[in-house]
Every structure is written in structure tokens, then in C-alpha cells.
JSON list of C-alpha atoms in Angstrom, two decimals:
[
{"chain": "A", "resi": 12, "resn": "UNK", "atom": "CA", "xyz": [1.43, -0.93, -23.35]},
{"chain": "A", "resi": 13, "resn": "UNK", "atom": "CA", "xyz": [3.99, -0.52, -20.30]},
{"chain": "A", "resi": 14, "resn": "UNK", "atom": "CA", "xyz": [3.49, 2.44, -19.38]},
{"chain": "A", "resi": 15, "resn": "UNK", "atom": "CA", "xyz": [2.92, 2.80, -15.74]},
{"chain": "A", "resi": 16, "resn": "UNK", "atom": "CA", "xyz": [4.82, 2.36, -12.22]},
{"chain": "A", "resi": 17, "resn": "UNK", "atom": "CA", "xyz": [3.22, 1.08, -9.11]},
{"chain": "A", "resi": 18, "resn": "UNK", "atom": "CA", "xyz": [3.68, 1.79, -5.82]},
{"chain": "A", "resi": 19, "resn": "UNK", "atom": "CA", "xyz": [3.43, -1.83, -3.86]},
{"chain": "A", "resi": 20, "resn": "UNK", "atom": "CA", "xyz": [3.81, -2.56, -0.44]},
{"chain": "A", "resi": 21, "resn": "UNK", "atom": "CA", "xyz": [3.08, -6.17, -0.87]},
{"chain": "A", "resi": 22, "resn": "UNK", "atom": "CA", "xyz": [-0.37, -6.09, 1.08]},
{"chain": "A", "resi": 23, "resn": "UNK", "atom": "CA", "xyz": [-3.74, -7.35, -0.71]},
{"chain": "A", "resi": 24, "resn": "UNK", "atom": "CA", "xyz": [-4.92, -3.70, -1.76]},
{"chain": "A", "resi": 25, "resn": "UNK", "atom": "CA", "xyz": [-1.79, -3.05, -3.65]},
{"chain": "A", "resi": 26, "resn": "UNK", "atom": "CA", "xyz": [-1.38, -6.67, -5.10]},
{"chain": "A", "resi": 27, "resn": "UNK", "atom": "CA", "xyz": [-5.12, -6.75, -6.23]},
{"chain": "A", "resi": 28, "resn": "UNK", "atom": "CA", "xyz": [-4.10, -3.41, -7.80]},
{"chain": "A", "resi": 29, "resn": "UNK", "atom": "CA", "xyz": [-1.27, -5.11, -9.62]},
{"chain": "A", "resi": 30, "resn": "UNK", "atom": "CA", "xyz": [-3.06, -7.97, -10.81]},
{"chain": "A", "resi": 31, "resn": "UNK", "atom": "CA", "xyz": [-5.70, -5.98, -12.04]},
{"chain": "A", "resi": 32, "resn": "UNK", "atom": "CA", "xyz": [-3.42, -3.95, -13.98]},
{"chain": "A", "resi": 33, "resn": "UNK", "atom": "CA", "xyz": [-0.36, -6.25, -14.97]},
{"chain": "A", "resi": 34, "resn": "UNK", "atom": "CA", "xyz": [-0.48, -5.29, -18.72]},
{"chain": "A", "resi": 35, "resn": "UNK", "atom": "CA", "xyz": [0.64, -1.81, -17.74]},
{"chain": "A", "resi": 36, "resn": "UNK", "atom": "CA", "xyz": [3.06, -1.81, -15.26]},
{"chain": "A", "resi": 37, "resn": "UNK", "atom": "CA", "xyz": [6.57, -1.38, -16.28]},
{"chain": "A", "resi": 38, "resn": "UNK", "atom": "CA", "xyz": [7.80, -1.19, -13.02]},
{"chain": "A", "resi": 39, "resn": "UNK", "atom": "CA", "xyz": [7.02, -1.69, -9.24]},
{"chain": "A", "resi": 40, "resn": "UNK", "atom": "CA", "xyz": [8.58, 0.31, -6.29]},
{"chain": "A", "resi": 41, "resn": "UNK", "atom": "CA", "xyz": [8.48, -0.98, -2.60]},
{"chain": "A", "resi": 42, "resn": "UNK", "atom": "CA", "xyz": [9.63, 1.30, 0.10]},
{"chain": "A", "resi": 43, "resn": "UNK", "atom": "CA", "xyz": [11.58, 0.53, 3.19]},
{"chain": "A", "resi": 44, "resn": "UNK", "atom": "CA", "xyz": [10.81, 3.26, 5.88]},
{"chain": "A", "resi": 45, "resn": "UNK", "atom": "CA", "xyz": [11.31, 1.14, 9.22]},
{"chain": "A", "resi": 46, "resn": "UNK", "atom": "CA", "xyz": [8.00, 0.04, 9.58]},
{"chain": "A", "resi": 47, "resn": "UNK", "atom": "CA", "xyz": [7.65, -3.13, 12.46]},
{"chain": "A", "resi": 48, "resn": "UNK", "atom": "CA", "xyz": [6.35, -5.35, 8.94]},
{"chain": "A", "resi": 49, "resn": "UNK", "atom": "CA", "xyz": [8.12, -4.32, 6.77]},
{"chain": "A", "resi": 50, "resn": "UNK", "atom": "CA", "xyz": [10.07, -8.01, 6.10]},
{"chain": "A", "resi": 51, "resn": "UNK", "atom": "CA", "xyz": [6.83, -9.52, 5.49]},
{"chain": "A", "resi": 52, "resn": "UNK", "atom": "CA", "xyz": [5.80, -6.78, 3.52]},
{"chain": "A", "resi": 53, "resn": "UNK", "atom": "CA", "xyz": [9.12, -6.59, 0.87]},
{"chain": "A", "resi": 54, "resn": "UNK", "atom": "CA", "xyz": [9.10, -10.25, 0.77]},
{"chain": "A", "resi": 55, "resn": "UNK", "atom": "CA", "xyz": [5.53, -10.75, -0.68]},
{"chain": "A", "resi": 56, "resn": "UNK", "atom": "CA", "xyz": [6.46, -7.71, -2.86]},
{"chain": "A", "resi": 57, "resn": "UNK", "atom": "CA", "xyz": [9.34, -9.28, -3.92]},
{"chain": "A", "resi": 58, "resn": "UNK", "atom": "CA", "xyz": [7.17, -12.80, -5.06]},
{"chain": "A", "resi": 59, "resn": "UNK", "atom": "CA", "xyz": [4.62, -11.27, -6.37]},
{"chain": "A", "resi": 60, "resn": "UNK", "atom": "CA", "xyz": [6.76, -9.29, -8.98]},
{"chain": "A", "resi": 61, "resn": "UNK", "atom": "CA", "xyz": [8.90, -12.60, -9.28]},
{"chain": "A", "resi": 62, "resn": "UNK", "atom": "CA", "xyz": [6.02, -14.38, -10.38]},
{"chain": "A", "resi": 63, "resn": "UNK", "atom": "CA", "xyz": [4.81, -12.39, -12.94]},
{"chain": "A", "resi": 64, "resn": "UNK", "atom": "CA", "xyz": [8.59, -11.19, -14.30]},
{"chain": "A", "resi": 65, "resn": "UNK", "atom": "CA", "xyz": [7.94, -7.53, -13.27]},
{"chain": "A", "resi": 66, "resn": "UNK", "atom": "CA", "xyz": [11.16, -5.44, -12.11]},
{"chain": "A", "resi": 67, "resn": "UNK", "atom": "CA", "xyz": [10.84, -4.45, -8.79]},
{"chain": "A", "resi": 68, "resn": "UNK", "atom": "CA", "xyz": [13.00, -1.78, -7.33]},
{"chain": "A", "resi": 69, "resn": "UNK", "atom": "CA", "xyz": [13.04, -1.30, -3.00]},
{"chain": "A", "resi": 70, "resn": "UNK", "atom": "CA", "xyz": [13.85, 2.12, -2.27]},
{"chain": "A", "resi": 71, "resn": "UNK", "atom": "CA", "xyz": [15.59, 3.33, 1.18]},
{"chain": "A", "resi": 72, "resn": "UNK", "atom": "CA", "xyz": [13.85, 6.08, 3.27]},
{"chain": "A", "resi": 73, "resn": "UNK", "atom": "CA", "xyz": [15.80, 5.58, 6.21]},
{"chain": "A", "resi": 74, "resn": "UNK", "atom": "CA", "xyz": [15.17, 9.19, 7.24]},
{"chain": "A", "resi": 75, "resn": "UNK", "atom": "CA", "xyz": [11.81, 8.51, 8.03]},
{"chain": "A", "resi": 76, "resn": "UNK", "atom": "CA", "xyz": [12.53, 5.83, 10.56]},
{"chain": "A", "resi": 77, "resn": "UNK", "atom": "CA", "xyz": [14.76, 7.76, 12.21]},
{"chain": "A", "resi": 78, "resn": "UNK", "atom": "CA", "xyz": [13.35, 11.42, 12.25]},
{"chain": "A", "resi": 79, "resn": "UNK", "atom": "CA", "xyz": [9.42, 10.66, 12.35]},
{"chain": "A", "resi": 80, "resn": "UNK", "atom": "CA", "xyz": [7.42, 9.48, 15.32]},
{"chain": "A", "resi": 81, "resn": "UNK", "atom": "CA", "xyz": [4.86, 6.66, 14.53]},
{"chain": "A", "resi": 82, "resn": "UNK", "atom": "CA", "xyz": [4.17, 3.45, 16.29]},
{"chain": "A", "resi": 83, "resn": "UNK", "atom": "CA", "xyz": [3.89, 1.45, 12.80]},
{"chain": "A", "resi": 84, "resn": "UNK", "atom": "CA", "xyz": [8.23, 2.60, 12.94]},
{"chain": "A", "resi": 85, "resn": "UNK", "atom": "CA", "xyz": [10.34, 0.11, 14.79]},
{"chain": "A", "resi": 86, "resn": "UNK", "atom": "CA", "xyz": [11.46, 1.37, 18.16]},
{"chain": "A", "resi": 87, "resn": "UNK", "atom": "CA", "xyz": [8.09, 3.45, 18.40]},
{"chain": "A", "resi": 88, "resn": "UNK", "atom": "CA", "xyz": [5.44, 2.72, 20.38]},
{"chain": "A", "resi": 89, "resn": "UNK", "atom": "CA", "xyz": [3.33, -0.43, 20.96]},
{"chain": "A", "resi": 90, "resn": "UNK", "atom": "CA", "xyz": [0.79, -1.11, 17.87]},
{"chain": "A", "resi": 91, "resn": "UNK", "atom": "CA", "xyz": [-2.95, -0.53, 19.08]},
{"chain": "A", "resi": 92, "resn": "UNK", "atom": "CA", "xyz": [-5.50, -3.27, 18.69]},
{"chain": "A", "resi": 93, "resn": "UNK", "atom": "CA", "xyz": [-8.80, -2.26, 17.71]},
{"chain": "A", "resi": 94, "resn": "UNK", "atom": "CA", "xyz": [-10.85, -1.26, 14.73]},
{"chain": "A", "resi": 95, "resn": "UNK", "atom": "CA", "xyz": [-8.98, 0.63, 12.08]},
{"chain": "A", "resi": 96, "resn": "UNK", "atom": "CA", "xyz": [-11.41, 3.89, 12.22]},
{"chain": "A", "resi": 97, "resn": "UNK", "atom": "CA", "xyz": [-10.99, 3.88, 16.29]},
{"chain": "A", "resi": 98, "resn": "UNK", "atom": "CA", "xyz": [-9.06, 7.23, 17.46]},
{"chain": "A", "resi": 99, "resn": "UNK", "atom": "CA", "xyz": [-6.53, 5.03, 19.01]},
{"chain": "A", "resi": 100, "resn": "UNK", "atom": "CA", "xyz": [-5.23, 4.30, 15.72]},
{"chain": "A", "resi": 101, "resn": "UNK", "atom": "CA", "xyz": [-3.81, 7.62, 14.86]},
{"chain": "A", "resi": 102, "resn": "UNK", "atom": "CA", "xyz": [-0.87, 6.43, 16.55]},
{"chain": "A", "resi": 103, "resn": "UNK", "atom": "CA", "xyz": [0.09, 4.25, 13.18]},
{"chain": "A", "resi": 104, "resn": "UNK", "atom": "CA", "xyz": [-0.01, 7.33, 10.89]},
{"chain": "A", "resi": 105, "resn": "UNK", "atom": "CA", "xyz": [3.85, 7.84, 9.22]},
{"chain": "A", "resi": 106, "resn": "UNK", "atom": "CA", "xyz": [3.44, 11.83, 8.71]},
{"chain": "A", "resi": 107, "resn": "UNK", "atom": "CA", "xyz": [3.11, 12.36, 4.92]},
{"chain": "A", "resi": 108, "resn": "UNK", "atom": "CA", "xyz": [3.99, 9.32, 4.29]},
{"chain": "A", "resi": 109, "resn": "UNK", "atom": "CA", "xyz": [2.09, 8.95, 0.70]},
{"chain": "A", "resi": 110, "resn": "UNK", "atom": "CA", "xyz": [3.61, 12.57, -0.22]},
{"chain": "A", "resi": 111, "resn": "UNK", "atom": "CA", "xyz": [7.32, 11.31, -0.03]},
{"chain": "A", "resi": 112, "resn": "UNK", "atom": "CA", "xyz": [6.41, 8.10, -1.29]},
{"chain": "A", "resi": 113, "resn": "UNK", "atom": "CA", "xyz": [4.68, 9.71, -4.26]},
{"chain": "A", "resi": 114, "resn": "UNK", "atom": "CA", "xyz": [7.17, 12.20, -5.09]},
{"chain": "A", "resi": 115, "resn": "UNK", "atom": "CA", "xyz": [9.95, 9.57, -5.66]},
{"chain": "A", "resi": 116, "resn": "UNK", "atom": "CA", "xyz": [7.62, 7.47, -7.49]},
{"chain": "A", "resi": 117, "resn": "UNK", "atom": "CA", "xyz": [6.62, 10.23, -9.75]},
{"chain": "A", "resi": 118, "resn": "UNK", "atom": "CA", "xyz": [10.23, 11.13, -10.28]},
{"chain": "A", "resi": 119, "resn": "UNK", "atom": "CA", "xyz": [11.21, 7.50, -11.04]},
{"chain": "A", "resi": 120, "resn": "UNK", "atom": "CA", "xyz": [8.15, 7.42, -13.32]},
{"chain": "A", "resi": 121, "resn": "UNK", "atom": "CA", "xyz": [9.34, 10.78, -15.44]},
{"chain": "A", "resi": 122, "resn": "UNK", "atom": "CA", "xyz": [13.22, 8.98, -15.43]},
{"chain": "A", "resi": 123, "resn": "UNK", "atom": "CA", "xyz": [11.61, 5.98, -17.23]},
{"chain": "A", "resi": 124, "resn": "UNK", "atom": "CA", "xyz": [9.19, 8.02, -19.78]},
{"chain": "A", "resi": 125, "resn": "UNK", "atom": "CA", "xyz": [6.47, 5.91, -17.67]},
{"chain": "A", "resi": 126, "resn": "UNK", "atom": "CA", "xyz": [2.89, 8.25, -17.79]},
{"chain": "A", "resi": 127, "resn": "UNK", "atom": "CA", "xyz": [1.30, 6.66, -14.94]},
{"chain": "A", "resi": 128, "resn": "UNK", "atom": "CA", "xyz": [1.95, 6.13, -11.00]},
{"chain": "A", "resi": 129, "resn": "UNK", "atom": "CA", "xyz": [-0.90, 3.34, -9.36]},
{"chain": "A", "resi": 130, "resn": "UNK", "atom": "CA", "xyz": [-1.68, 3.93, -5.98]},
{"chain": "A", "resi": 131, "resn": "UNK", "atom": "CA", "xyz": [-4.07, 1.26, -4.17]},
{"chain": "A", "resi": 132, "resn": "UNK", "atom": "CA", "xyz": [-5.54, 3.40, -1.66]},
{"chain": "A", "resi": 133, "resn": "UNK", "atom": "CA", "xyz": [-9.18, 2.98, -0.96]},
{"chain": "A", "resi": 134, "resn": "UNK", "atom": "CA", "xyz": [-12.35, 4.38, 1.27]},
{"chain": "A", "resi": 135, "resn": "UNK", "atom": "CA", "xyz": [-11.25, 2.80, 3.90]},
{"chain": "A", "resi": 136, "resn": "UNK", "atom": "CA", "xyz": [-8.16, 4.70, 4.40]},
{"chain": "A", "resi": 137, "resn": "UNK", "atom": "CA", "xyz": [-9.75, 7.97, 4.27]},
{"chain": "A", "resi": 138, "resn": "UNK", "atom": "CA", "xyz": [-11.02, 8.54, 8.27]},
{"chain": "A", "resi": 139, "resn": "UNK", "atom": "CA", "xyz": [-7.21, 7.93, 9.48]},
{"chain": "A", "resi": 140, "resn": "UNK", "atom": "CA", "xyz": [-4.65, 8.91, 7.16]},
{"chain": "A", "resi": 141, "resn": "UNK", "atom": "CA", "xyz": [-4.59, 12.79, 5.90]},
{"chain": "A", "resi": 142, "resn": "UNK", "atom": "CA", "xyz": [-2.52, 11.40, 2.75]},
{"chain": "A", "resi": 143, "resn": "UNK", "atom": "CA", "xyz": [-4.89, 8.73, 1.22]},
{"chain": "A", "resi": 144, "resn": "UNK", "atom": "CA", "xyz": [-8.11, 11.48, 1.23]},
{"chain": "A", "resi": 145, "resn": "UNK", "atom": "CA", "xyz": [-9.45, 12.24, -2.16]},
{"chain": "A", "resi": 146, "resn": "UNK", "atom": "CA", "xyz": [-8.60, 15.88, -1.83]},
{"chain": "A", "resi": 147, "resn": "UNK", "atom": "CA", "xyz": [-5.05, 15.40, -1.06]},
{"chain": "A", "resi": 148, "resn": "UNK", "atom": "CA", "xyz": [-4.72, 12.65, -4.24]},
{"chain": "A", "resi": 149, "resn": "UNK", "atom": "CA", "xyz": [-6.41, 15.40, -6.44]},
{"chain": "A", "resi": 150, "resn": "UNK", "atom": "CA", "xyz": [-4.03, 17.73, -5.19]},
{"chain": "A", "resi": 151, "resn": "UNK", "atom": "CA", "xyz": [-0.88, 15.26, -5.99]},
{"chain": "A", "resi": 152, "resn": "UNK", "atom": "CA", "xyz": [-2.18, 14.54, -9.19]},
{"chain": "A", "resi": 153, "resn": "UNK", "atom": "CA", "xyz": [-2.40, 18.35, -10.44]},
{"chain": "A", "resi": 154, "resn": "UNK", "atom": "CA", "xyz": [1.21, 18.49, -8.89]},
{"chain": "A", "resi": 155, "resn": "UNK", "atom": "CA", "xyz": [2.45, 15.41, -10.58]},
{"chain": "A", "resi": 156, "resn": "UNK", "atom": "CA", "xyz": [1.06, 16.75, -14.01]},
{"chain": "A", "resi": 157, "resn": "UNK", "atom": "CA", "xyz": [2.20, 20.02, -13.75]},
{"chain": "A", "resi": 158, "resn": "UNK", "atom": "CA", "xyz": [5.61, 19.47, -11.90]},
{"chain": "A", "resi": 159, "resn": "UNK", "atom": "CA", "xyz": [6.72, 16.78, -14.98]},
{"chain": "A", "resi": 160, "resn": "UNK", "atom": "CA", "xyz": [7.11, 16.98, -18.80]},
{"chain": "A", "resi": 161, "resn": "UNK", "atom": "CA", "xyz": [5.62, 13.60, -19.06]},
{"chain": "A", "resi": 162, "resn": "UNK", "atom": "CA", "xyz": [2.24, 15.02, -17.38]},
{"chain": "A", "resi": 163, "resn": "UNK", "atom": "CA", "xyz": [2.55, 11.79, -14.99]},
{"chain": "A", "resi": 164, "resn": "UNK", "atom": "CA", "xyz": [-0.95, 10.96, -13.80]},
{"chain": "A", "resi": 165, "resn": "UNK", "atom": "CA", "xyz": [-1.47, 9.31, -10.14]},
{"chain": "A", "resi": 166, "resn": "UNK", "atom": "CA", "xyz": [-4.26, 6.31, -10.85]},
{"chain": "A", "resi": 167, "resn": "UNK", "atom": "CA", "xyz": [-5.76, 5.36, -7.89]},
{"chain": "A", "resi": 168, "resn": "UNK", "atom": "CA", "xyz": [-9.05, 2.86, -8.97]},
{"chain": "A", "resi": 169, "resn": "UNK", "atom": "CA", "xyz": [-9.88, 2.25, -5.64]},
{"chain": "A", "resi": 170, "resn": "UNK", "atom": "CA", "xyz": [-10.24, 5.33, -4.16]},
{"chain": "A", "resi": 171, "resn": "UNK", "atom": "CA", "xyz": [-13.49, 4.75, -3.57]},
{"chain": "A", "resi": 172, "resn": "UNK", "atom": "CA", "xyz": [-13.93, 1.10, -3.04]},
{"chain": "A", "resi": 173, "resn": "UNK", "atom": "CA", "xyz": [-14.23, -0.66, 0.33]},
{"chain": "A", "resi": 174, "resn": "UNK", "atom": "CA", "xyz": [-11.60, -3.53, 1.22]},
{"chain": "A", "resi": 175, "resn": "UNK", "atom": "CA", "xyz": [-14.41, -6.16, 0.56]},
{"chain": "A", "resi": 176, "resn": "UNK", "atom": "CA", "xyz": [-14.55, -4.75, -3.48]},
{"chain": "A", "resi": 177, "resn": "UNK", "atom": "CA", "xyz": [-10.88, -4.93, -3.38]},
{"chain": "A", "resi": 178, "resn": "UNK", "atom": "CA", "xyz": [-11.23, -8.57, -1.91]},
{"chain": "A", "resi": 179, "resn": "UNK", "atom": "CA", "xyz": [-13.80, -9.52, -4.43]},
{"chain": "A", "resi": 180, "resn": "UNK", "atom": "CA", "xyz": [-11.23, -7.96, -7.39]},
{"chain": "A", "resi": 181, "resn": "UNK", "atom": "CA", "xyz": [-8.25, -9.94, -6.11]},
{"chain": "A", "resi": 182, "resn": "UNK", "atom": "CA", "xyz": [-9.99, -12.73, -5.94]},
{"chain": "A", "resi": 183, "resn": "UNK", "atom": "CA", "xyz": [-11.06, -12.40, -9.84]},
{"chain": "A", "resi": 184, "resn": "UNK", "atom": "CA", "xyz": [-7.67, -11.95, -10.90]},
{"chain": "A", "resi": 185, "resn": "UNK", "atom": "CA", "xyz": [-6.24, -14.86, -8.79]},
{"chain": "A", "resi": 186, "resn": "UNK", "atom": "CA", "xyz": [-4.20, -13.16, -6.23]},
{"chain": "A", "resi": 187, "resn": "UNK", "atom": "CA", "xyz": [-2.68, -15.76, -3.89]},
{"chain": "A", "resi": 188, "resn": "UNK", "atom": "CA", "xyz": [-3.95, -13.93, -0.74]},
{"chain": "A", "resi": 189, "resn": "UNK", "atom": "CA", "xyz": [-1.42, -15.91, 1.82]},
{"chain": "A", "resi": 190, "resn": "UNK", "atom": "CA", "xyz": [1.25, -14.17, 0.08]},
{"chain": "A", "resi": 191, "resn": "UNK", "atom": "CA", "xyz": [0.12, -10.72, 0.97]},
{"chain": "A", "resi": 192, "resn": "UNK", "atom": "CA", "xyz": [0.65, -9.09, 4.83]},
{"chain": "A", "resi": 193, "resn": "UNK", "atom": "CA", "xyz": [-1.34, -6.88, 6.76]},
{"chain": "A", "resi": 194, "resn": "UNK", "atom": "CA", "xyz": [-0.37, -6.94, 10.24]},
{"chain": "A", "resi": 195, "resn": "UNK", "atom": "CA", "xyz": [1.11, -3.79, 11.43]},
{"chain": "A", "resi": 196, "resn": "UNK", "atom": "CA", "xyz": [3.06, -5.51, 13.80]},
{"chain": "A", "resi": 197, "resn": "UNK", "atom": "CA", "xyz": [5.11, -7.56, 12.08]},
{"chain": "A", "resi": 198, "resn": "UNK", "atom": "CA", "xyz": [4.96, -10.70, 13.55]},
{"chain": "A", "resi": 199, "resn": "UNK", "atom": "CA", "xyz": [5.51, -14.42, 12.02]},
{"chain": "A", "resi": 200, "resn": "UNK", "atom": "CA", "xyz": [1.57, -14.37, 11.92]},
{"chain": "A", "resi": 201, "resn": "UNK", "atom": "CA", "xyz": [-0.99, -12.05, 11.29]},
{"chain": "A", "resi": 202, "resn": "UNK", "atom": "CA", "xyz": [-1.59, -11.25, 15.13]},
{"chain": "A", "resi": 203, "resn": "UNK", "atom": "CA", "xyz": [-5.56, -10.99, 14.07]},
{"chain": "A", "resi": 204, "resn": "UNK", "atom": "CA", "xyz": [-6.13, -8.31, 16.73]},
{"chain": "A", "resi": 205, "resn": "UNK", "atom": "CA", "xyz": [-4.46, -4.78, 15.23]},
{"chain": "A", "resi": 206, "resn": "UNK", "atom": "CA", "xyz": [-6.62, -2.59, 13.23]},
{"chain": "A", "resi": 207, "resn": "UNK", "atom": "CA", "xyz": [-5.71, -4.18, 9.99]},
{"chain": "A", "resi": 208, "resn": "UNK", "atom": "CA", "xyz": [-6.33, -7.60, 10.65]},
{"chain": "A", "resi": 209, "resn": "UNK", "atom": "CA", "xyz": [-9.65, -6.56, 11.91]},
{"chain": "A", "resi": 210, "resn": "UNK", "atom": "CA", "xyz": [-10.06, -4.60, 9.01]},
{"chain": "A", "resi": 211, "resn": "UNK", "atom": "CA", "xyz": [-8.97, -7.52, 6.75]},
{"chain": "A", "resi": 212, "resn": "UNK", "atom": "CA", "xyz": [-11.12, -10.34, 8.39]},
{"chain": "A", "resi": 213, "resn": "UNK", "atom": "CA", "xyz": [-14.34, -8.41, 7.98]},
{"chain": "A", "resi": 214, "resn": "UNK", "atom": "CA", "xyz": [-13.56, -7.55, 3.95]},
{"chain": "A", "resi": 215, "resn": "UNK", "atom": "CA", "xyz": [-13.22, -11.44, 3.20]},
{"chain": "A", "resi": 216, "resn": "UNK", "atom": "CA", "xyz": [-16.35, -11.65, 5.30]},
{"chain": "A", "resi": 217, "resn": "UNK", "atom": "CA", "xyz": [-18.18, -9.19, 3.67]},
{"chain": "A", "resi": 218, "resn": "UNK", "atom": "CA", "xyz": [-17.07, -10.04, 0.16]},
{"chain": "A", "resi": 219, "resn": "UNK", "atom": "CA", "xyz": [-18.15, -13.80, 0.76]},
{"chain": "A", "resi": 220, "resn": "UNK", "atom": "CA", "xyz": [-14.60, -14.86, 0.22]},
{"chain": "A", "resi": 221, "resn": "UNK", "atom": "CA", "xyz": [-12.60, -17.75, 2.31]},
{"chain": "A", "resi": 222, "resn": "UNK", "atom": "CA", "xyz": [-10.12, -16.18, 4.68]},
{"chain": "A", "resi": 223, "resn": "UNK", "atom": "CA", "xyz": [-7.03, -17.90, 4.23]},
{"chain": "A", "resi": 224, "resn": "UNK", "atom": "CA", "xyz": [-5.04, -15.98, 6.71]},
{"chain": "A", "resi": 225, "resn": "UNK", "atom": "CA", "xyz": [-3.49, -17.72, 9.17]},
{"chain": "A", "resi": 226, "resn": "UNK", "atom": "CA", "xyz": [-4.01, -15.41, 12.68]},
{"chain": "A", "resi": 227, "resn": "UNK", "atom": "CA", "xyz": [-2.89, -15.52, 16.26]},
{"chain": "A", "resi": 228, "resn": "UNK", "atom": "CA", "xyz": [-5.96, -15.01, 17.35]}
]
């Protein structure tokens, strides 16, 4: 049954997610806030949903680009290499970022009698961003269900999974990993150096998987 809306950026968390859970999902929503990726980002969206005949919608936060300081925003700051957990990363955070993306999704979800809105955030996430904690999902989630007459339920299944288990599920469900983006900065290449292509090397390494991301460096 087609009953749920996902929330896809077009990177391997989110398309694993979407793989996983293609019998369910009505409908998948891809946001363009003015990130530096965001091209690469929309256009793997875009295939993946192609592929496998699910309507995609992209939905216009232009706001965010140009009232919110990040350096992951084009015309911010220079992206920080380095691990993903390092302090220096901070810098990438979009304030509440999840929260605005969620409430539209939830509200798109209620306009299409949809129950459910998939979110791919994982363990990973939880040391940088604020909005991809467990307490702040629970908190959405009791929000979404009592703030809609559908009772729309966030479903995040890797909340507490480690980019390697996500790995290891995309990889079960076939997910063409070239055709998902990480890099944060956007380049023609994953630059191999920013916090998520660090991040993203050592999950295919862990999880025993061939990288087939072609890097800078």
C-alpha cells in the first residue's frame, strides 16, 4: 500500500531508504535550499525516482539560502575538510534545517491522505546536527501526530544505524551507488577530503563493500 512520502536528497542514506521501502512510497520530495551540491544532489534524486516511476516533487526554500548562515549555502564560507564528528564541521549545519523540511513534508503528506513521512537520518548524524538527534525526531513525531488529522507518523529506520549498515542495506536492495552524491562541496567529483566523503569512504570500508566513487583525492 502507498501510503507514505519520503524526504530524498538523492545521497546513499536516503536512496537506500527508498529502495528499502519502494512498495510504500507514494511520493518523494527533494528540497532546494542553496546548498553548494545541490545539482548533483536533485539530479540523482531526480533518476532514482525516474527509474522506479515514483513522482518526485522539488520544493523551493529559497529563504533559507538567503537569510541563514551556513557554509554547506552557496556564497557562505569555504567547506571544511576533515572528519564529520570534528568541531570544525559545525560550520555545515543549515539551522533547523530538518524542522522546515519536515513541516512541509508533513503538510504535503496530510494534502495527499499519505500516513507516513521517511526520513533517512542515522547515528552518525547525531554528534553534529541538533535536528537529526533522537530526541528532537521524537519530538517531531508527537507534533506531526498531533498537529494532523491523518496522525502522520515520521519513520526514520535508521536512526540508529551507522553509514556502513546503511551501505550494507543499499547494497541488498541494488542501489546504484555512483548515482548518489555526498560531497558537500559540490564539485564534478566527490572531492574525497570534506567530512562526508570521509565519512562515506570508511562506511563502504567498514561494510566490506567496493567503493565505486570516483574522488579527487
Amino acid at each position: 500500500m502507498k501510503d507514505s512520502l519520503i524526504l530524498l536528497s538523492g545521497g546513499m542514506d536516503s536512496v537506500s531508504l527508498l529502495y528499502e521501502n519502494y512498495p510504500s512510497i507514494a511520493l518523494a520530495v527533494t528540497f532546494d535550499y542553496g546548498s553548494k551540491h545541490k545539482g548533483k544532489e536533485i539530479e540523482c534524486a531526480r533518476y532514482h525516482c525516474e527509474s522506479m516511476g515514483i513522482e518526485h516533487i522539488i520544493v523551493p526554500l529559497s529563504f533559507m539560502h538567503e537569510y541563514f548562515k551556513s557554509s554547506l549555502l552557496e556564497g557562505g564560507e569555504e567547506i571544511p575538510d576533515g572528519h564529520y564528528a570534528a568541531e570544525n564541521m559545525k560550520s555545515t549545519v543549515v539551522p533547523f534545517r530538518n524542522g522546515i523540511m519536515l513541516s512541509i513534508c508533513i503538510g504535503l503528506a496530510e494534502s495527499r491522505g499519505l500516513k507516513k513521512v521517511f526520513l533517512a537520518n542515522h547515528a552518525g548524524d547525531h554528534y553534529i546536527y541538533p535536528d537529526c538527534r533522537p530526541d528532537f525526531i521524537h519530538a517531531m513525531n508527537d507534533a506531526a501526530y498531533n498537529g494532523t488529522f491523518e496522525r502522520i507518523q515520521i519513520v526514520t529506520p535508521f536512526l540508529n544505524s551507522t553509514k556502513a549498515d546503511i551501505a550494507c542495506t543499499g547494497e541488498i536492495f541494488g542501489v546504484d551507488f555512483t548515482k548518489t552524491w555526498s560531497c558537500y562541496k559540490g564539485g564534478d567529483v566527490h572531492c574525497g577530503t570534506c567530512g562526508t566523503c570521509v565519512e562515506r569512504k570508511e562506511a563502504f570500508k567498514e561494510a566490506g563493500i567496493t567503493d565505486p566513487t570516483i574522488y579527487k583525492q
